[in-house]
PDB file of C-alpha atoms in Angstrom:
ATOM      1  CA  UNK A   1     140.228 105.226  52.318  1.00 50.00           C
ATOM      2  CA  UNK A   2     143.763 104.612  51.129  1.00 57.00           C
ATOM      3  CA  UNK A   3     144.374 103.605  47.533  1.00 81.00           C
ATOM      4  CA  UNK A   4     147.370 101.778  46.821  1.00 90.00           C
ATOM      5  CA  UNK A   5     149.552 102.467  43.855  1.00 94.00           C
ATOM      6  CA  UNK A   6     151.172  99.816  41.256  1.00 97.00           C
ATOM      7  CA  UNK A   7     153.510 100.052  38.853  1.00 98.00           C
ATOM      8  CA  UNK A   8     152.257  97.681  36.513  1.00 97.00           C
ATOM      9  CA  UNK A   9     148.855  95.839  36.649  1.00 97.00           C
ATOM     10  CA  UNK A  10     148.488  92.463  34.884  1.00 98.00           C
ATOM     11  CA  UNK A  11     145.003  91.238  33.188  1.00 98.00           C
ATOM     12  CA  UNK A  12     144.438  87.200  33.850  1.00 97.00           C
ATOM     13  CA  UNK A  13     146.282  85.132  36.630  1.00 96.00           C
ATOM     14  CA  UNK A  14     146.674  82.452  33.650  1.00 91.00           C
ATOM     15  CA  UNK A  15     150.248  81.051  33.042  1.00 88.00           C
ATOM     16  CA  UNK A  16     151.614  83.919  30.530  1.00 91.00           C
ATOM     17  CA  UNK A  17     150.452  86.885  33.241  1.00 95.00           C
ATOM     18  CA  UNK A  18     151.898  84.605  36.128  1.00 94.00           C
ATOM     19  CA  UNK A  19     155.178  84.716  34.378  1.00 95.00           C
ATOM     20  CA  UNK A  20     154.662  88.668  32.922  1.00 97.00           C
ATOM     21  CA  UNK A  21     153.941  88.859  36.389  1.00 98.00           C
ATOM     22  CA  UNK A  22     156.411  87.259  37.906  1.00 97.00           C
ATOM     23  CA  UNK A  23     158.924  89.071  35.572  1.00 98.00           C
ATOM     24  CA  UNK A  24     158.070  92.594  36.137  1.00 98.00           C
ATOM     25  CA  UNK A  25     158.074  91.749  40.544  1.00 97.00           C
ATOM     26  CA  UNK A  26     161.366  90.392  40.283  1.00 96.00           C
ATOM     27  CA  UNK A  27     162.572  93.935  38.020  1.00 97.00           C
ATOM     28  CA  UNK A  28     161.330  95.341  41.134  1.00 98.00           C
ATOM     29  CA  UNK A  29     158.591  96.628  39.960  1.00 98.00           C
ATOM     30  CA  UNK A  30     154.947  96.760  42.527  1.00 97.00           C
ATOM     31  CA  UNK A  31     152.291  94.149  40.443  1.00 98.00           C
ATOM     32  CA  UNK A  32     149.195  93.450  40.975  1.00 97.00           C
ATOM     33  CA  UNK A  33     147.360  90.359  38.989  1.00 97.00           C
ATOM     34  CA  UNK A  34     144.132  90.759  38.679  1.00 97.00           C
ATOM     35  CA  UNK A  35     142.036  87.390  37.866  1.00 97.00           C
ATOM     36  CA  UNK A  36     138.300  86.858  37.335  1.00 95.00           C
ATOM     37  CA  UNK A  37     138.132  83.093  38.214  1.00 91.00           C
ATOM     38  CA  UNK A  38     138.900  81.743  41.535  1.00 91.00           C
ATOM     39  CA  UNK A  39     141.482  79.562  40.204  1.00 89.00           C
ATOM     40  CA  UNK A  40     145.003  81.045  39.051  1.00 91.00           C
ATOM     41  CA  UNK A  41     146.884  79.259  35.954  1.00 87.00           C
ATOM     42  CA  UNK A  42     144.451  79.544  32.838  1.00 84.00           C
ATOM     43  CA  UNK A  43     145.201  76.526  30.827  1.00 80.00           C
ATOM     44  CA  UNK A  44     147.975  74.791  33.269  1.00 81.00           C
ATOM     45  CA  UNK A  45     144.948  73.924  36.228  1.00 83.00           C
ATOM     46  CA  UNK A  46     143.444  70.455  35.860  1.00 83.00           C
ATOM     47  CA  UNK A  47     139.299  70.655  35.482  1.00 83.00           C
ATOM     48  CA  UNK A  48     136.448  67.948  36.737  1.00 84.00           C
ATOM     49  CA  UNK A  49     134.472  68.846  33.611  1.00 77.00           C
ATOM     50  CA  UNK A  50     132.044  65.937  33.955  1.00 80.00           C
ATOM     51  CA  UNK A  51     131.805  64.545  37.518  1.00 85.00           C
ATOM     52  CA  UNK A  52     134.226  61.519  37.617  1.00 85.00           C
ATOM     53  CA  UNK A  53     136.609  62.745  34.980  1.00 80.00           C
ATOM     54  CA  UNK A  54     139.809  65.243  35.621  1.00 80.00           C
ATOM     55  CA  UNK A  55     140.487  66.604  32.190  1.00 77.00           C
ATOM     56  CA  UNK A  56     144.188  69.137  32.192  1.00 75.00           C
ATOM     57  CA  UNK A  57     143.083  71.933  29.932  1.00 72.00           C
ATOM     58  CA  UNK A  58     146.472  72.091  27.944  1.00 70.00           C
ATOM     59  CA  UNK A  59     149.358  70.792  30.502  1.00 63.00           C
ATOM     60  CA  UNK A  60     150.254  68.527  27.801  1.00 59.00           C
ATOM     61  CA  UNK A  61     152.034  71.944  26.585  1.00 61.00           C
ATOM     62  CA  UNK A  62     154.467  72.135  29.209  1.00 61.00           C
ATOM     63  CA  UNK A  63     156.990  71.048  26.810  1.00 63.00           C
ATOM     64  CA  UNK A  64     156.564  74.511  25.393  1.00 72.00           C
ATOM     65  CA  UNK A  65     157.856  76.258  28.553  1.00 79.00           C
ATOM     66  CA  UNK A  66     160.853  77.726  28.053  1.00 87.00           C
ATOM     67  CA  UNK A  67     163.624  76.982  29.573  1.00 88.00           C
ATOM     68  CA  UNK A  68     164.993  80.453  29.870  1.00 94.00           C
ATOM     69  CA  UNK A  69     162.164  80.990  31.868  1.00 94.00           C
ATOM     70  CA  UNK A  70     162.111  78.115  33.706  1.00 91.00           C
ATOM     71  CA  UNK A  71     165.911  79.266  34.353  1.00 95.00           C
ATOM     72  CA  UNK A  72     165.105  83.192  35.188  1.00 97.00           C
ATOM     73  CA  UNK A  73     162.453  82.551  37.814  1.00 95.00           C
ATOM     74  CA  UNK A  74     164.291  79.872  39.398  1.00 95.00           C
ATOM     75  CA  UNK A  75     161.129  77.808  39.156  1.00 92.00           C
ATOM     76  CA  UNK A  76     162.602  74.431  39.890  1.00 94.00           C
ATOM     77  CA  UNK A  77     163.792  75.909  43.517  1.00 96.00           C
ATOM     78  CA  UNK A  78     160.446  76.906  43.477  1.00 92.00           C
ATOM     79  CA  UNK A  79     158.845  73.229  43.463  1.00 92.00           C
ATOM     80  CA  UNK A  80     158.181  72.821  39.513  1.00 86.00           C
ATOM     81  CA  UNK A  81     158.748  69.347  38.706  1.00 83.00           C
ATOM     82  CA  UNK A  82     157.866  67.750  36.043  1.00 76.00           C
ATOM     83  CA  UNK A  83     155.544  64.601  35.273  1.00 74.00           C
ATOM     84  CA  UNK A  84     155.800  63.127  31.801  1.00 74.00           C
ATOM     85  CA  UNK A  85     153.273  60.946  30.464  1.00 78.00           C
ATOM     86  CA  UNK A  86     153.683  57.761  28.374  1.00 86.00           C
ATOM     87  CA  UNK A  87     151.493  58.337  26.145  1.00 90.00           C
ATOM     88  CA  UNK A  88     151.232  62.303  26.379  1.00 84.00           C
ATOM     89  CA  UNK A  89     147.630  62.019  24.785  1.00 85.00           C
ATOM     90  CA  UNK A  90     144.753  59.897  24.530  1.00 88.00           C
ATOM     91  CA  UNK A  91     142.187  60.546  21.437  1.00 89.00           C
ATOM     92  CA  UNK A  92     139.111  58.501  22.044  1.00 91.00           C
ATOM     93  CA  UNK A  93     136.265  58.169  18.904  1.00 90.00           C
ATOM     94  CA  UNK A  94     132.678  58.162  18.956  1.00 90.00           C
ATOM     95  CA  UNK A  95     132.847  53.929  17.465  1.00 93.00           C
ATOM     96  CA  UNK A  96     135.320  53.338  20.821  1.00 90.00           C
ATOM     97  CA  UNK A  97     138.387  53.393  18.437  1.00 92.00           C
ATOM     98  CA  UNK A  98     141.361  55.671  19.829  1.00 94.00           C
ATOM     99  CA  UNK A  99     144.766  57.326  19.157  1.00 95.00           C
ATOM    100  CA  UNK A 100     147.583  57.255  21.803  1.00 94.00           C
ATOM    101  CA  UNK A 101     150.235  60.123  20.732  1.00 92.00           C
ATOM    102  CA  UNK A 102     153.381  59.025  22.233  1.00 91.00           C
ATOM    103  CA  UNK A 103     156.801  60.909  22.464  1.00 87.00           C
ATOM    104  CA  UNK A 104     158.195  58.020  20.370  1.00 90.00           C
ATOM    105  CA  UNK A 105     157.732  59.318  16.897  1.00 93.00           C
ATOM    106  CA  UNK A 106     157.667  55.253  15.872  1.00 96.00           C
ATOM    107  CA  UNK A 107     154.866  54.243  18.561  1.00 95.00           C
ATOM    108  CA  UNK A 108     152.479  56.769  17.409  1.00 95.00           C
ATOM    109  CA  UNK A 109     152.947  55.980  13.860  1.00 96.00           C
ATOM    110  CA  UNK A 110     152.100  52.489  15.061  1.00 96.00           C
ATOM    111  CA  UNK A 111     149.060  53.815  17.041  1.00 95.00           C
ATOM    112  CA  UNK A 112     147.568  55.913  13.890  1.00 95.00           C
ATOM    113  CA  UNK A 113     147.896  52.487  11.990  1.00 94.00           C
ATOM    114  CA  UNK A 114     145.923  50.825  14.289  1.00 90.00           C
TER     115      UNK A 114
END
């Protein structure tokens, strides 16, 4: 039996060890990610949590990615693209009320007067 040897070993295929990940590989360093689910991006994969409805577990905080990075792993020549939503979030209430947070500052205002 042969064992292979790593330089660096990475806990959790979710988004921050994909890019940990991604920037120890391209240091030229030998990674392996190690992930318990059989789904890779932690809180960037979208969910079927009740049958019927696709909920994204936090994708709404792309805007948080940052552009260095997005820059350093060359991940738009790498097929990221982005999909903005109008609104970005929906808050429904138990008495069918809801919230729409918009990136318009003056629409969500509006909405949370509603």
């Amino acid at each position: 039996m042969s064992s292979k040897r790593y330089d660096a070993v990475v806990i959790g295929a979710g988004h921050n060890g994909l890019v940990a990940a991604a920037y120890l590989a391209k240091n030229g360093l030998s990674t392996l990610v190690l992930e318990r689910s059989d789904r890779i991006g932690g809180a960037c994969i979208t969910t079927e949590l009740i049958p019927g409805f696709k909920v994204s577990m936090a994708a709404q905080l792309l805007g948080m990615l940052r552009q260095r990075i997005i820059e350093d792993l060359e991940l738009e020549q790498h097929g990221l693209r982005f999909r903005l939503r109008d609104p970005e979030i929906f808050v429904p209430f138990p008495d069918g009320r809801h919230v729409f947070f918009y990136p318009d500052a003056a629409r969500t205002v509006a909405s949370i007067a509603r």
